[in-house]
Amino acid sequence: MTRQETTDRRPKVAAEEYARAEELWPSELLGRVTNALVIPNWLPDQDRFWFKLEHLDRHEYLLVDAATGDRRPAFDHKRIAEALNEDQHRLPIDTLEYDGDDIVVRVEGRDGRLRIDGDDGRVTEVPDRDPNAFRGPGGDELFVRAHDLWIRDLQGRERQLTDDGEEFYGWAEGPDGDYDRIGRDRTGTPPSTIGCFWSPDGTRALVPRADERAVTAYPYLENVPHDGDLLPKVHHVRRKMIGDAEDTRWEWYVIDVSTGARVTVGALPWDLQILPWHAWWTRHDTVIALASTAAQDCAAAVEIDAATGAVRVIHLEHDHMFRLNSVWFHDDNVRYLPERGELIWFSYASGYPHLWVIDLASGSLRQLTDGAWAVQDLVRVTGRYAFFTAGGVEPGRNPYLRSLYRVDLDGAGPNAGLRCLTPEDADHAFPPVPQGTVSREWGVQPWELRSCMSPSGRYFVDNISRVDLAPVVMLRDADGRTIGELARADISGLLSIGWTYPETFRAKAADGETDIWGVIIKPRRFAERDSWPVLERIYGPPQVLAQPRSFLEGLNGMFLFGLHSLAEMGFGVVLMDAPGTPHRSRAFRDMTWGEPDRFGIKNHRAAIEDIARTRPWMDLSRVGISGHSSGGYATVMAMLLEPDFYQVGFSSSPALDPSASYATISEAHFGKPDYGDGRAVRRTPDEAAPNYEELSPNTYAGRLIGRLMLVYGDLDEECEPPALIQFVDSLVRAGKEPDLLVLPNQSHFYTPEPYYQKRLWDYFVEHVQGREPLRHHPLSVTRGERLHYT
């Protein structure tokens, strides 16, 4: 029998099955629910905020007095609708500012901001503030032009402060390897501006300069040039690769903005470099700043003498995975408290991630929180209290669910006055601010204005939900008293199509003792009496939380994107956070450290086998796995380290292999390479570090048994395509037959594309279920948007 005859005999997927899966596409699901997440927009220095209240057929904008809970329309919807020529019940307003009787709005789909006159409704354009300018206390702005630093006053007059900037050695410019260098090449966009910190009197600024002239220029080949040229184009991105001697060297200066005179900041020990997103001027002609190593194995709080540039290390701490928040992309859990002369610090030093307080004068350290539970995000600090989210405090609860707590800064010991302000057994979402962002509009950090807690710290908006509990949004005060209900989700649109909640599970790791939590997503036609193949969606590195906690994350979480549609094609889909991930204890985080099985694939297998004991519908003879980026690496390693369990893998943009990747990610996930005697620098271009060879899929290529699809975008600046091709070469030399999908002109962020998702569905339908997909059948949905952390 020929292969074609065998294919023809397989059951075929009907077009109606794709239509059912499309009905659960992320944007379709989001369109069927209201008020899944409410983020208040606080007015500057006020306990008032506006928010968008959603109804199934319309929405409105309300202004709320947090003290009383009183609400009223945020503006005259009819007048604004007439001014914008829009439907008053569906106004596409993205941002809103009050300016006397006028309002200034940003409208979805339109460039710039619009001022709408409160008297006659006249609309005028408002120039956007320069997003790459740093505004000082007097209104002057620092900005970068052609690699040099300039200043602009309130009258728009400009003056050059430096004249020695050059490419790859510019003033206040972000690093070349910012994951969008190729995009900047195409548009001619300059590097982002970072790290300008004004003195309180507006006379000086702490400013960085990044020297990347000796850093490796990594080549990327644009095979389908965007300008139509028939010849490929080469783009170079400067970043340190594993084993390189040269890395970006950050220099810091205190600059007099009236004369341009500069003071050089001294060097730090332990290869520490000042971080370009956290620095605070004190009242004593000094600057408090944070510093870390490129490998993220050491961090410090330092003091800089602005007059001399001398640096004093106030507190230094080593940890092979040191971050000032457990999770990447979240703002650091550090706050400068000028009135107290203290700095709140974050550390696993006690065995769990907790808050500490550093006395800046003496460097002494005292613990603010303690216990067998995990601090997650530091939300706000007022004169007396620190407010933070934490998980695992209440016995018996899912340790990943967030609750808001308050602790007294003046207590005699850890947990002084510790109080839970959100008692419900649910997730209380306080969306974090992405790390390093700065609101230059009002000159304060954005958590002051787009946080669930008011600028004063007296009130907060509580988004209460779970993956299996529809959201209710409450307004509460800083003592936890409920002022009133703001909104309630309407999920009738989801229930009307038979959508079902994800199921939360608790399982055991390979040691038989450690708890693993995760979720299962099932198709709408699921029946316990039937047998269903199992797919795992995996991520797994030590600094990201993968599983969903809130209802919104359960619909469209960062790593759950598209899983409801995938399950609808006839699978039970599992997503979990196994040992090696954050938000638990240090021991849990470090269980896989130093092992070839760095992402703990054996624990993922053990958890699936454990939950299958009480779920006989799970067919463990048909198991597949998929993941993107670090999840792509985990997928490949699962296929190689547990080949008798995972039969089919779909790995996109895998970070392969550690030895051929850029250092920032690899060293944070795997530690520094050791080429012998602790040496972390290669002597020859082909020298390999033995500890990294243990982590490389190339080492295990001969163990592949099942079907493996490898997907990559040829312009992926996060996971280098040549590293993947080198792994393909290892598979070919081992006599293996991988499948390969190349996505031309794609960077790292193609997973929301319908084409990609359709290929993912079809691969598992064909090789796990043994059915014939409907080929050349484009989906009728449009590109979705992955929800980032909530």
mmCIF file with all atom_site columns, C-alpha atoms in Angstrom, residues 420-504:
data_model
loop_
_atom_site.group_PDB
_atom_site.id
_atom_site.type_symbol
_atom_site.label_atom_id
_atom_site.label_alt_id
_atom_site.label_comp_id
_atom_site.label_asym_id
_atom_site.label_entity_id
_atom_site.label_seq_id
_atom_site.pdbx_PDB_ins_code
_atom_site.Cartn_x
_atom_site.Cartn_y
_atom_site.Cartn_z
_atom_site.occupancy
_atom_site.B_iso_or_equiv
_atom_site.pdbx_formal_charge
_atom_site.auth_seq_id
_atom_site.auth_comp_id
_atom_site.auth_asym_id
_atom_site.auth_atom_id
_atom_site.pdbx_PDB_model_num
ATOM 1  C CA . CYS A 1 420 ? -5.157  40.429 54.190 1.00 0.00 ? 420 CYS A CA 1
ATOM 2  C CA . LEU A 1 421 ? -7.310  43.036 52.457 1.00 0.00 ? 421 LEU A CA 1
ATOM 3  C CA . THR A 1 422 ? -8.927  40.673 49.940 1.00 0.00 ? 422 THR A CA 1
ATOM 4  C CA . PRO A 1 423 ? -10.352 37.684 51.860 1.00 0.00 ? 423 PRO A CA 1
ATOM 5  C CA . GLU A 1 424 ? -12.094 35.811 49.024 1.00 0.00 ? 424 GLU A CA 1
ATOM 6  C CA . ASP A 1 425 ? -10.566 32.491 47.912 1.00 0.00 ? 425 ASP A CA 1
ATOM 7  C CA . ALA A 1 426 ? -9.886  33.782 44.425 1.00 0.00 ? 426 ALA A CA 1
ATOM 8  C CA . ASP A 1 427 ? -7.301  35.609 42.380 1.00 0.00 ? 427 ASP A CA 1
ATOM 9  C CA . HIS A 1 428 ? -7.148  39.340 43.059 1.00 0.00 ? 428 HIS A CA 1
ATOM 10 C CA . ALA A 1 429 ? -5.545  40.804 39.957 1.00 0.00 ? 429 ALA A CA 1
ATOM 11 C CA . PHE A 1 430 ? -3.376  43.879 40.388 1.00 0.00 ? 430 PHE A CA 1
ATOM 12 C CA . PRO A 1 431 ? -1.895  44.253 36.919 1.00 0.00 ? 431 PRO A CA 1
ATOM 13 C CA . PRO A 1 432 ? 1.819   44.985 37.210 1.00 0.00 ? 432 PRO A CA 1
ATOM 14 C CA . VAL A 1 433 ? 3.591   47.719 35.344 1.00 0.00 ? 433 VAL A CA 1
ATOM 15 C CA . PRO A 1 434 ? 6.117   46.409 32.796 1.00 0.00 ? 434 PRO A CA 1
ATOM 16 C CA . GLN A 1 435 ? 9.647   46.803 34.064 1.00 0.00 ? 435 GLN A CA 1
ATOM 17 C CA . GLY A 1 436 ? 11.440  50.032 33.333 1.00 0.00 ? 436 GLY A CA 1
ATOM 18 C CA . THR A 1 437 ? 8.523   52.017 31.961 1.00 0.00 ? 437 THR A CA 1
ATOM 19 C CA . VAL A 1 438 ? 8.356   55.652 32.953 1.00 0.00 ? 438 VAL A CA 1
ATOM 20 C CA . SER A 1 439 ? 5.421   57.995 32.593 1.00 0.00 ? 439 SER A CA 1
ATOM 21 C CA . ARG A 1 440 ? 6.942   61.225 31.328 1.00 0.00 ? 440 ARG A CA 1
ATOM 22 C CA . GLU A 1 441 ? 3.554   62.841 31.001 1.00 0.00 ? 441 GLU A CA 1
ATOM 23 C CA . TRP A 1 442 ? 3.316   63.686 34.678 1.00 0.00 ? 442 TRP A CA 1
ATOM 24 C CA . GLY A 1 443 ? 6.848   62.802 35.611 1.00 0.00 ? 443 GLY A CA 1
ATOM 25 C CA . VAL A 1 444 ? 5.926   59.872 37.852 1.00 0.00 ? 444 VAL A CA 1
ATOM 26 C CA . GLN A 1 445 ? 6.005   56.127 37.409 1.00 0.00 ? 445 GLN A CA 1
ATOM 27 C CA . PRO A 1 446 ? 2.872   54.750 35.802 1.00 0.00 ? 446 PRO A CA 1
ATOM 28 C CA . TRP A 1 447 ? 1.913   52.613 38.759 1.00 0.00 ? 447 TRP A CA 1
ATOM 29 C CA . GLU A 1 448 ? 0.927   55.905 40.357 1.00 0.00 ? 448 GLU A CA 1
ATOM 30 C CA . LEU A 1 449 ? -1.828  56.463 37.784 1.00 0.00 ? 449 LEU A CA 1
ATOM 31 C CA . ARG A 1 450 ? -2.650  53.183 36.044 1.00 0.00 ? 450 ARG A CA 1
ATOM 32 C CA . SER A 1 451 ? -2.499  50.988 39.099 1.00 0.00 ? 451 SER A CA 1
ATOM 33 C CA . CYS A 1 452 ? -5.383  49.333 40.853 1.00 0.00 ? 452 CYS A CA 1
ATOM 34 C CA . MET A 1 453 ? -4.369  51.333 43.949 1.00 0.00 ? 453 MET A CA 1
ATOM 35 C CA . SER A 1 454 ? -4.879  55.076 44.244 1.00 0.00 ? 454 SER A CA 1
ATOM 36 C CA . PRO A 1 455 ? -1.872  57.437 44.337 1.00 0.00 ? 455 PRO A CA 1
ATOM 37 C CA . SER A 1 456 ? -2.549  58.113 48.026 1.00 0.00 ? 456 SER A CA 1
ATOM 38 C CA . GLY A 1 457 ? -2.767  54.428 48.861 1.00 0.00 ? 457 GLY A CA 1
ATOM 39 C CA . ARG A 1 458 ? -6.158  54.915 50.530 1.00 0.00 ? 458 ARG A CA 1
ATOM 40 C CA . TYR A 1 459 ? -8.268  52.986 48.003 1.00 0.00 ? 459 TYR A CA 1
ATOM 41 C CA . PHE A 1 460 ? -7.960  50.155 45.521 1.00 0.00 ? 460 PHE A CA 1
ATOM 42 C CA . VAL A 1 461 ? -9.905  48.405 42.793 1.00 0.00 ? 461 VAL A CA 1
ATOM 43 C CA . ASP A 1 462 ? -10.120 44.644 43.351 1.00 0.00 ? 462 ASP A CA 1
ATOM 44 C CA . ASN A 1 463 ? -10.598 42.365 40.318 1.00 0.00 ? 463 ASN A CA 1
ATOM 45 C CA . ILE A 1 464 ? -11.879 39.137 41.903 1.00 0.00 ? 464 ILE A CA 1
ATOM 46 C CA . SER A 1 465 ? -11.930 35.991 39.771 1.00 0.00 ? 465 SER A CA 1
ATOM 47 C CA . ARG A 1 466 ? -10.415 32.597 39.038 1.00 0.00 ? 466 ARG A CA 1
ATOM 48 C CA . VAL A 1 467 ? -10.129 30.625 35.836 1.00 0.00 ? 467 VAL A CA 1
ATOM 49 C CA . ASP A 1 468 ? -13.371 28.970 37.000 1.00 0.00 ? 468 ASP A CA 1
ATOM 50 C CA . LEU A 1 469 ? -14.996 32.042 38.574 1.00 0.00 ? 469 LEU A CA 1
ATOM 51 C CA . ALA A 1 470 ? -16.410 34.975 36.602 1.00 0.00 ? 470 ALA A CA 1
ATOM 52 C CA . PRO A 1 471 ? -15.006 38.387 37.631 1.00 0.00 ? 471 PRO A CA 1
ATOM 53 C CA . VAL A 1 472 ? -16.553 40.760 40.126 1.00 0.00 ? 472 VAL A CA 1
ATOM 54 C CA . VAL A 1 473 ? -14.849 44.135 40.542 1.00 0.00 ? 473 VAL A CA 1
ATOM 55 C CA . MET A 1 474 ? -15.039 45.835 43.940 1.00 0.00 ? 474 MET A CA 1
ATOM 56 C CA . LEU A 1 475 ? -13.891 49.221 45.220 1.00 0.00 ? 475 LEU A CA 1
ATOM 57 C CA . ARG A 1 476 ? -12.247 48.924 48.648 1.00 0.00 ? 476 ARG A CA 1
ATOM 58 C CA . ASP A 1 477 ? -10.322 51.063 51.084 1.00 0.00 ? 477 ASP A CA 1
ATOM 59 C CA . ALA A 1 478 ? -6.870  50.432 52.505 1.00 0.00 ? 478 ALA A CA 1
ATOM 60 C CA . ASP A 1 479 ? -8.350  48.591 55.485 1.00 0.00 ? 479 ASP A CA 1
ATOM 61 C CA . GLY A 1 480 ? -10.092 46.142 53.180 1.00 0.00 ? 480 GLY A CA 1
ATOM 62 C CA . ARG A 1 481 ? -13.589 47.550 53.724 1.00 0.00 ? 481 ARG A CA 1
ATOM 63 C CA . THR A 1 482 ? -15.823 47.326 50.669 1.00 0.00 ? 482 THR A CA 1
ATOM 64 C CA . ILE A 1 483 ? -17.079 50.664 49.407 1.00 0.00 ? 483 ILE A CA 1
ATOM 65 C CA . GLY A 1 484 ? -19.111 49.251 46.550 1.00 0.00 ? 484 GLY A CA 1
ATOM 66 C CA . GLU A 1 485 ? -19.258 47.088 43.473 1.00 0.00 ? 485 GLU A CA 1
ATOM 67 C CA . LEU A 1 486 ? -17.864 48.667 40.318 1.00 0.00 ? 486 LEU A CA 1
ATOM 68 C CA . ALA A 1 487 ? -18.630 46.026 37.732 1.00 0.00 ? 487 ALA A CA 1
ATOM 69 C CA . ARG A 1 488 ? -19.571 42.420 37.210 1.00 0.00 ? 488 ARG A CA 1
ATOM 70 C CA . ALA A 1 489 ? -18.630 40.287 34.244 1.00 0.00 ? 489 ALA A CA 1
ATOM 71 C CA . ASP A 1 490 ? -21.357 39.065 31.955 1.00 0.00 ? 490 ASP A CA 1
ATOM 72 C CA . ILE A 1 491 ? -20.312 35.693 30.534 1.00 0.00 ? 491 ILE A CA 1
ATOM 73 C CA . SER A 1 492 ? -23.691 34.747 29.077 1.00 0.00 ? 492 SER A CA 1
ATOM 74 C CA . GLY A 1 493 ? -22.219 35.125 25.610 1.00 0.00 ? 493 GLY A CA 1
ATOM 75 C CA . LEU A 1 494 ? -19.650 32.441 26.438 1.00 0.00 ? 494 LEU A CA 1
ATOM 76 C CA . LEU A 1 495 ? -22.122 30.071 28.035 1.00 0.00 ? 495 LEU A CA 1
ATOM 77 C CA . SER A 1 496 ? -24.498 30.419 25.108 1.00 0.00 ? 496 SER A CA 1
ATOM 78 C CA . ILE A 1 497 ? -21.981 28.672 22.820 1.00 0.00 ? 497 ILE A CA 1
ATOM 79 C CA . GLY A 1 498 ? -21.205 25.931 25.323 1.00 0.00 ? 498 GLY A CA 1
ATOM 80 C CA . TRP A 1 499 ? -17.840 27.309 26.460 1.00 0.00 ? 499 TRP A CA 1
ATOM 81 C CA . THR A 1 500 ? -16.588 25.671 29.656 1.00 0.00 ? 500 THR A CA 1
ATOM 82 C CA . TYR A 1 501 ? -14.222 26.824 32.379 1.00 0.00 ? 501 TYR A CA 1
ATOM 83 C CA . PRO A 1 502 ? -10.673 25.443 32.549 1.00 0.00 ? 502 PRO A CA 1
ATOM 84 C CA . GLU A 1 503 ? -10.232 22.877 35.316 1.00 0.00 ? 503 GLU A CA 1
ATOM 85 C CA . THR A 1 504 ? -7.601  23.483 37.996 1.00 0.00 ? 504 THR A CA 1
#
